[in-house]
mmCIF file with all atom_site columns, C-alpha atoms in Angstrom:
data_model
loop_
_atom_site.group_PDB
_atom_site.id
_atom_site.type_symbol
_atom_site.label_atom_id
_atom_site.label_alt_id
_atom_site.label_comp_id
_atom_site.label_asym_id
_atom_site.label_entity_id
_atom_site.label_seq_id
_atom_site.pdbx_PDB_ins_code
_atom_site.Cartn_x
_atom_site.Cartn_y
_atom_site.Cartn_z
_atom_site.occupancy
_atom_site.B_iso_or_equiv
_atom_site.pdbx_formal_charge
_atom_site.auth_seq_id
_atom_site.auth_comp_id
_atom_site.auth_asym_id
_atom_site.auth_atom_id
_atom_site.pdbx_PDB_model_num
ATOM 1   C CA . UNK A 1 1   ? 15.274 6.971   24.928  1.00 44.00 ? 1   UNK A CA 1
ATOM 2   C CA . UNK A 1 2   ? 14.560 3.988   22.677  1.00 52.00 ? 2   UNK A CA 1
ATOM 3   C CA . UNK A 1 3   ? 17.697 2.922   20.810  1.00 65.00 ? 3   UNK A CA 1
ATOM 4   C CA . UNK A 1 4   ? 15.976 0.515   18.412  1.00 74.00 ? 4   UNK A CA 1
ATOM 5   C CA . UNK A 1 5   ? 16.351 1.608   14.789  1.00 78.00 ? 5   UNK A CA 1
ATOM 6   C CA . UNK A 1 6   ? 13.500 2.781   12.621  1.00 80.00 ? 6   UNK A CA 1
ATOM 7   C CA . UNK A 1 7   ? 12.151 -0.234  10.630  1.00 82.00 ? 7   UNK A CA 1
ATOM 8   C CA . UNK A 1 8   ? 12.906 1.503   7.314   1.00 82.00 ? 8   UNK A CA 1
ATOM 9   C CA . UNK A 1 9   ? 16.507 2.147   8.348   1.00 80.00 ? 9   UNK A CA 1
ATOM 10  C CA . UNK A 1 10  ? 16.849 -1.455  9.506   1.00 81.00 ? 10  UNK A CA 1
ATOM 11  C CA . UNK A 1 11  ? 15.506 -2.675  6.148   1.00 79.00 ? 11  UNK A CA 1
ATOM 12  C CA . UNK A 1 12  ? 17.909 -0.427  4.247   1.00 79.00 ? 12  UNK A CA 1
ATOM 13  C CA . UNK A 1 13  ? 20.789 -1.648  6.412   1.00 79.00 ? 13  UNK A CA 1
ATOM 14  C CA . UNK A 1 14  ? 20.115 -5.255  5.420   1.00 74.00 ? 14  UNK A CA 1
ATOM 15  C CA . UNK A 1 15  ? 19.975 -4.514  1.687   1.00 72.00 ? 15  UNK A CA 1
ATOM 16  C CA . UNK A 1 16  ? 23.686 -5.241  1.440   1.00 68.00 ? 16  UNK A CA 1
ATOM 17  C CA . UNK A 1 17  ? 22.953 -8.937  1.874   1.00 67.00 ? 17  UNK A CA 1
ATOM 18  C CA . UNK A 1 18  ? 23.547 -10.632 -1.509  1.00 66.00 ? 18  UNK A CA 1
ATOM 19  C CA . UNK A 1 19  ? 19.950 -11.851 -1.905  1.00 67.00 ? 19  UNK A CA 1
ATOM 20  C CA . UNK A 1 20  ? 18.410 -8.427  -1.271  1.00 69.00 ? 20  UNK A CA 1
ATOM 21  C CA . UNK A 1 21  ? 21.015 -6.630  -3.363  1.00 70.00 ? 21  UNK A CA 1
ATOM 22  C CA . UNK A 1 22  ? 20.433 -8.899  -6.352  1.00 74.00 ? 22  UNK A CA 1
ATOM 23  C CA . UNK A 1 23  ? 16.656 -8.640  -5.892  1.00 75.00 ? 23  UNK A CA 1
ATOM 24  C CA . UNK A 1 24  ? 16.748 -4.826  -5.890  1.00 73.00 ? 24  UNK A CA 1
ATOM 25  C CA . UNK A 1 25  ? 18.964 -4.681  -8.988  1.00 74.00 ? 25  UNK A CA 1
ATOM 26  C CA . UNK A 1 26  ? 16.848 -7.277  -10.823 1.00 76.00 ? 26  UNK A CA 1
ATOM 27  C CA . UNK A 1 27  ? 13.616 -5.455  -9.999  1.00 75.00 ? 27  UNK A CA 1
ATOM 28  C CA . UNK A 1 28  ? 15.102 -2.152  -11.158 1.00 73.00 ? 28  UNK A CA 1
ATOM 29  C CA . UNK A 1 29  ? 16.352 -3.783  -14.378 1.00 73.00 ? 29  UNK A CA 1
ATOM 30  C CA . UNK A 1 30  ? 12.919 -5.322  -14.954 1.00 75.00 ? 30  UNK A CA 1
ATOM 31  C CA . UNK A 1 31  ? 11.250 -1.936  -14.580 1.00 70.00 ? 31  UNK A CA 1
ATOM 32  C CA . UNK A 1 32  ? 13.771 -0.349  -16.926 1.00 69.00 ? 32  UNK A CA 1
ATOM 33  C CA . UNK A 1 33  ? 13.624 -3.292  -19.340 1.00 68.00 ? 33  UNK A CA 1
ATOM 34  C CA . UNK A 1 34  ? 9.942  -2.646  -19.906 1.00 70.00 ? 34  UNK A CA 1
ATOM 35  C CA . UNK A 1 35  ? 10.944 0.662   -21.483 1.00 64.00 ? 35  UNK A CA 1
ATOM 36  C CA . UNK A 1 36  ? 13.972 -0.595  -23.433 1.00 70.00 ? 36  UNK A CA 1
ATOM 37  C CA . UNK A 1 37  ? 16.362 -3.508  -23.039 1.00 73.00 ? 37  UNK A CA 1
ATOM 38  C CA . UNK A 1 38  ? 19.498 -1.431  -23.547 1.00 75.00 ? 38  UNK A CA 1
ATOM 39  C CA . UNK A 1 39  ? 18.481 0.623   -20.507 1.00 76.00 ? 39  UNK A CA 1
ATOM 40  C CA . UNK A 1 40  ? 18.596 -2.558  -18.401 1.00 78.00 ? 40  UNK A CA 1
ATOM 41  C CA . UNK A 1 41  ? 22.123 -3.226  -19.595 1.00 79.00 ? 41  UNK A CA 1
ATOM 42  C CA . UNK A 1 42  ? 23.094 0.355   -18.797 1.00 81.00 ? 42  UNK A CA 1
ATOM 43  C CA . UNK A 1 43  ? 21.644 0.001   -15.302 1.00 81.00 ? 43  UNK A CA 1
ATOM 44  C CA . UNK A 1 44  ? 23.620 -3.201  -14.677 1.00 82.00 ? 44  UNK A CA 1
ATOM 45  C CA . UNK A 1 45  ? 26.823 -1.614  -15.943 1.00 85.00 ? 45  UNK A CA 1
ATOM 46  C CA . UNK A 1 46  ? 26.313 1.514   -13.798 1.00 88.00 ? 46  UNK A CA 1
ATOM 47  C CA . UNK A 1 47  ? 25.658 -0.566  -10.681 1.00 85.00 ? 47  UNK A CA 1
ATOM 48  C CA . UNK A 1 48  ? 28.556 -2.942  -11.353 1.00 86.00 ? 48  UNK A CA 1
ATOM 49  C CA . UNK A 1 49  ? 31.060 -0.131  -11.907 1.00 92.00 ? 49  UNK A CA 1
ATOM 50  C CA . UNK A 1 50  ? 29.794 1.703   -8.821  1.00 92.00 ? 50  UNK A CA 1
ATOM 51  C CA . UNK A 1 51  ? 29.929 -1.437  -6.675  1.00 87.00 ? 51  UNK A CA 1
ATOM 52  C CA . UNK A 1 52  ? 33.464 -2.385  -7.727  1.00 90.00 ? 52  UNK A CA 1
ATOM 53  C CA . UNK A 1 53  ? 34.787 1.185   -7.463  1.00 95.00 ? 53  UNK A CA 1
ATOM 54  C CA . UNK A 1 54  ? 33.258 1.672   -4.012  1.00 92.00 ? 54  UNK A CA 1
ATOM 55  C CA . UNK A 1 55  ? 34.781 -1.526  -2.662  1.00 90.00 ? 55  UNK A CA 1
ATOM 56  C CA . UNK A 1 56  ? 38.190 -0.697  -4.108  1.00 95.00 ? 56  UNK A CA 1
ATOM 57  C CA . UNK A 1 57  ? 38.032 2.748   -2.484  1.00 96.00 ? 57  UNK A CA 1
ATOM 58  C CA . UNK A 1 58  ? 36.957 1.202   0.841   1.00 92.00 ? 58  UNK A CA 1
ATOM 59  C CA . UNK A 1 59  ? 40.150 -0.847  0.899   1.00 93.00 ? 59  UNK A CA 1
ATOM 60  C CA . UNK A 1 60  ? 42.247 2.072   -0.291  1.00 96.00 ? 60  UNK A CA 1
ATOM 61  C CA . UNK A 1 61  ? 41.039 4.406   2.493   1.00 95.00 ? 61  UNK A CA 1
ATOM 62  C CA . UNK A 1 62  ? 40.499 1.641   5.119   1.00 92.00 ? 62  UNK A CA 1
ATOM 63  C CA . UNK A 1 63  ? 38.439 3.816   7.505   1.00 92.00 ? 63  UNK A CA 1
ATOM 64  C CA . UNK A 1 64  ? 37.226 1.700   10.429  1.00 91.00 ? 64  UNK A CA 1
ATOM 65  C CA . UNK A 1 65  ? 33.586 1.764   11.517  1.00 88.00 ? 65  UNK A CA 1
ATOM 66  C CA . UNK A 1 66  ? 32.586 3.410   14.815  1.00 86.00 ? 66  UNK A CA 1
ATOM 67  C CA . UNK A 1 67  ? 32.343 1.182   17.870  1.00 86.00 ? 67  UNK A CA 1
ATOM 68  C CA . UNK A 1 68  ? 28.904 2.442   18.944  1.00 84.00 ? 68  UNK A CA 1
ATOM 69  C CA . UNK A 1 69  ? 26.912 1.315   15.883  1.00 80.00 ? 69  UNK A CA 1
ATOM 70  C CA . UNK A 1 70  ? 23.189 0.757   16.391  1.00 82.00 ? 70  UNK A CA 1
ATOM 71  C CA . UNK A 1 71  ? 23.211 -2.189  13.970  1.00 79.00 ? 71  UNK A CA 1
ATOM 72  C CA . UNK A 1 72  ? 26.346 -4.194  13.315  1.00 79.00 ? 72  UNK A CA 1
ATOM 73  C CA . UNK A 1 73  ? 28.056 -3.663  9.972   1.00 81.00 ? 73  UNK A CA 1
ATOM 74  C CA . UNK A 1 74  ? 31.119 -5.375  8.566   1.00 82.00 ? 74  UNK A CA 1
ATOM 75  C CA . UNK A 1 75  ? 34.007 -3.899  6.648   1.00 85.00 ? 75  UNK A CA 1
ATOM 76  C CA . UNK A 1 76  ? 35.114 -0.335  6.265   1.00 89.00 ? 76  UNK A CA 1
ATOM 77  C CA . UNK A 1 77  ? 32.780 2.631   6.477   1.00 88.00 ? 77  UNK A CA 1
ATOM 78  C CA . UNK A 1 78  ? 34.031 4.943   3.747   1.00 90.00 ? 78  UNK A CA 1
ATOM 79  C CA . UNK A 1 79  ? 32.786 5.322   1.060   1.00 92.00 ? 79  UNK A CA 1
ATOM 80  C CA . UNK A 1 80  ? 29.284 4.000   1.669   1.00 90.00 ? 80  UNK A CA 1
ATOM 81  C CA . UNK A 1 81  ? 28.336 1.188   -0.700  1.00 88.00 ? 81  UNK A CA 1
ATOM 82  C CA . UNK A 1 82  ? 24.695 1.656   0.293   1.00 87.00 ? 82  UNK A CA 1
ATOM 83  C CA . UNK A 1 83  ? 24.768 5.320   -0.701  1.00 90.00 ? 83  UNK A CA 1
ATOM 84  C CA . UNK A 1 84  ? 26.775 4.925   -3.909  1.00 92.00 ? 84  UNK A CA 1
ATOM 85  C CA . UNK A 1 85  ? 24.829 1.926   -5.266  1.00 88.00 ? 85  UNK A CA 1
ATOM 86  C CA . UNK A 1 86  ? 21.515 3.577   -4.374  1.00 88.00 ? 86  UNK A CA 1
ATOM 87  C CA . UNK A 1 87  ? 22.634 6.680   -6.246  1.00 92.00 ? 87  UNK A CA 1
ATOM 88  C CA . UNK A 1 88  ? 23.613 4.575   -9.278  1.00 90.00 ? 88  UNK A CA 1
ATOM 89  C CA . UNK A 1 89  ? 20.254 2.785   -9.325  1.00 85.00 ? 89  UNK A CA 1
ATOM 90  C CA . UNK A 1 90  ? 18.122 5.863   -8.598  1.00 88.00 ? 90  UNK A CA 1
ATOM 91  C CA . UNK A 1 91  ? 19.882 8.152   -11.050 1.00 88.00 ? 91  UNK A CA 1
ATOM 92  C CA . UNK A 1 92  ? 19.888 5.491   -13.791 1.00 84.00 ? 92  UNK A CA 1
ATOM 93  C CA . UNK A 1 93  ? 16.161 4.982   -13.333 1.00 80.00 ? 93  UNK A CA 1
ATOM 94  C CA . UNK A 1 94  ? 15.556 8.730   -13.289 1.00 84.00 ? 94  UNK A CA 1
ATOM 95  C CA . UNK A 1 95  ? 17.645 9.375   -16.404 1.00 83.00 ? 95  UNK A CA 1
ATOM 96  C CA . UNK A 1 96  ? 16.032 6.528   -18.319 1.00 80.00 ? 96  UNK A CA 1
ATOM 97  C CA . UNK A 1 97  ? 12.650 7.728   -17.132 1.00 78.00 ? 97  UNK A CA 1
ATOM 98  C CA . UNK A 1 98  ? 13.418 11.218  -18.405 1.00 79.00 ? 98  UNK A CA 1
ATOM 99  C CA . UNK A 1 99  ? 14.193 9.793   -21.833 1.00 77.00 ? 99  UNK A CA 1
ATOM 100 C CA . UNK A 1 100 ? 11.055 7.644   -21.713 1.00 73.00 ? 100 UNK A CA 1
ATOM 101 C CA . UNK A 1 101 ? 8.958  10.699  -20.794 1.00 75.00 ? 101 UNK A CA 1
ATOM 102 C CA . UNK A 1 102 ? 10.448 12.676  -23.659 1.00 72.00 ? 102 UNK A CA 1
ATOM 103 C CA . UNK A 1 103 ? 7.854  15.356  -24.156 1.00 61.00 ? 103 UNK A CA 1
ATOM 104 C CA . UNK A 1 104 ? 7.635  18.834  -25.529 1.00 55.00 ? 104 UNK A CA 1
ATOM 105 C CA . UNK A 1 105 ? 7.679  20.472  -22.104 1.00 60.00 ? 105 UNK A CA 1
ATOM 106 C CA . UNK A 1 106 ? 11.019 20.550  -20.322 1.00 62.00 ? 106 UNK A CA 1
ATOM 107 C CA . UNK A 1 107 ? 9.647  20.371  -16.772 1.00 63.00 ? 107 UNK A CA 1
ATOM 108 C CA . UNK A 1 108 ? 6.652  18.078  -17.161 1.00 72.00 ? 108 UNK A CA 1
ATOM 109 C CA . UNK A 1 109 ? 5.145  16.570  -13.979 1.00 78.00 ? 109 UNK A CA 1
ATOM 110 C CA . UNK A 1 110 ? 6.435  13.048  -14.705 1.00 77.00 ? 110 UNK A CA 1
ATOM 111 C CA . UNK A 1 111 ? 10.020 14.249  -14.936 1.00 77.00 ? 111 UNK A CA 1
ATOM 112 C CA . UNK A 1 112 ? 9.685  16.241  -11.736 1.00 79.00 ? 112 UNK A CA 1
ATOM 113 C CA . UNK A 1 113 ? 8.212  13.221  -9.947  1.00 85.00 ? 113 UNK A CA 1
ATOM 114 C CA . UNK A 1 114 ? 11.025 10.955  -11.160 1.00 82.00 ? 114 UNK A CA 1
ATOM 115 C CA . UNK A 1 115 ? 13.666 13.429  -10.049 1.00 84.00 ? 115 UNK A CA 1
ATOM 116 C CA . UNK A 1 116 ? 12.050 13.901  -6.647  1.00 89.00 ? 116 UNK A CA 1
ATOM 117 C CA . UNK A 1 117 ? 11.755 10.128  -6.199  1.00 89.00 ? 117 UNK A CA 1
ATOM 118 C CA . UNK A 1 118 ? 15.400 9.540   -7.118  1.00 89.00 ? 118 UNK A CA 1
ATOM 119 C CA . UNK A 1 119 ? 16.702 12.221  -4.777  1.00 92.00 ? 119 UNK A CA 1
ATOM 120 C CA . UNK A 1 120 ? 14.352 11.079  -1.991  1.00 92.00 ? 120 UNK A CA 1
ATOM 121 C CA . UNK A 1 121 ? 15.628 7.494   -2.262  1.00 90.00 ? 121 UNK A CA 1
ATOM 122 C CA . UNK A 1 122 ? 19.238 8.655   -2.146  1.00 91.00 ? 122 UNK A CA 1
ATOM 123 C CA . UNK A 1 123 ? 18.571 10.982  0.806   1.00 92.00 ? 123 UNK A CA 1
ATOM 124 C CA . UNK A 1 124 ? 16.691 8.276   2.734   1.00 92.00 ? 124 UNK A CA 1
ATOM 125 C CA . UNK A 1 125 ? 19.550 5.806   2.378   1.00 89.00 ? 125 UNK A CA 1
ATOM 126 C CA . UNK A 1 126 ? 22.156 8.417   3.333   1.00 89.00 ? 126 UNK A CA 1
ATOM 127 C CA . UNK A 1 127 ? 20.191 9.509   6.413   1.00 90.00 ? 127 UNK A CA 1
ATOM 128 C CA . UNK A 1 128 ? 19.695 5.879   7.463   1.00 89.00 ? 128 UNK A CA 1
ATOM 129 C CA . UNK A 1 129 ? 23.450 5.198   7.384   1.00 88.00 ? 129 UNK A CA 1
ATOM 130 C CA . UNK A 1 130 ? 24.137 8.222   9.564   1.00 88.00 ? 130 UNK A CA 1
ATOM 131 C CA . UNK A 1 131 ? 21.209 7.535   11.929  1.00 86.00 ? 131 UNK A CA 1
ATOM 132 C CA . UNK A 1 132 ? 22.438 3.955   12.456  1.00 85.00 ? 132 UNK A CA 1
ATOM 133 C CA . UNK A 1 133 ? 25.914 5.330   13.146  1.00 86.00 ? 133 UNK A CA 1
ATOM 134 C CA . UNK A 1 134 ? 27.593 2.933   10.746  1.00 84.00 ? 134 UNK A CA 1
ATOM 135 C CA . UNK A 1 135 ? 29.358 5.779   8.910   1.00 79.00 ? 135 UNK A CA 1
#
């Protein structure tokens, strides 16, 4: 059986590098900033609080990573910074998108698409962390 990781999972794994992390947050803020500038600030605040809280909890729980990881990861494994920051970004974008798509119908197609996209992004990151055996 081939033990090489799926390219998407490998890409997600390397998003914790400072350059990629900053790029993802800046791109998300740019997208949100097109709608309204205060949404960009809210996105940055949500990501910053999530990032700091996750790293504090990692040191509080101090759960070591497994020895048989498919890709090497540093630090503690719980809670997952990848999963929590992705959730902060995806849910912020979805919530701001919902406000931007403020229509008469409660379940309009745009809102459903945003929600599905947010939950798909979160699920993909979570599955990648488990598939790579870093959590």
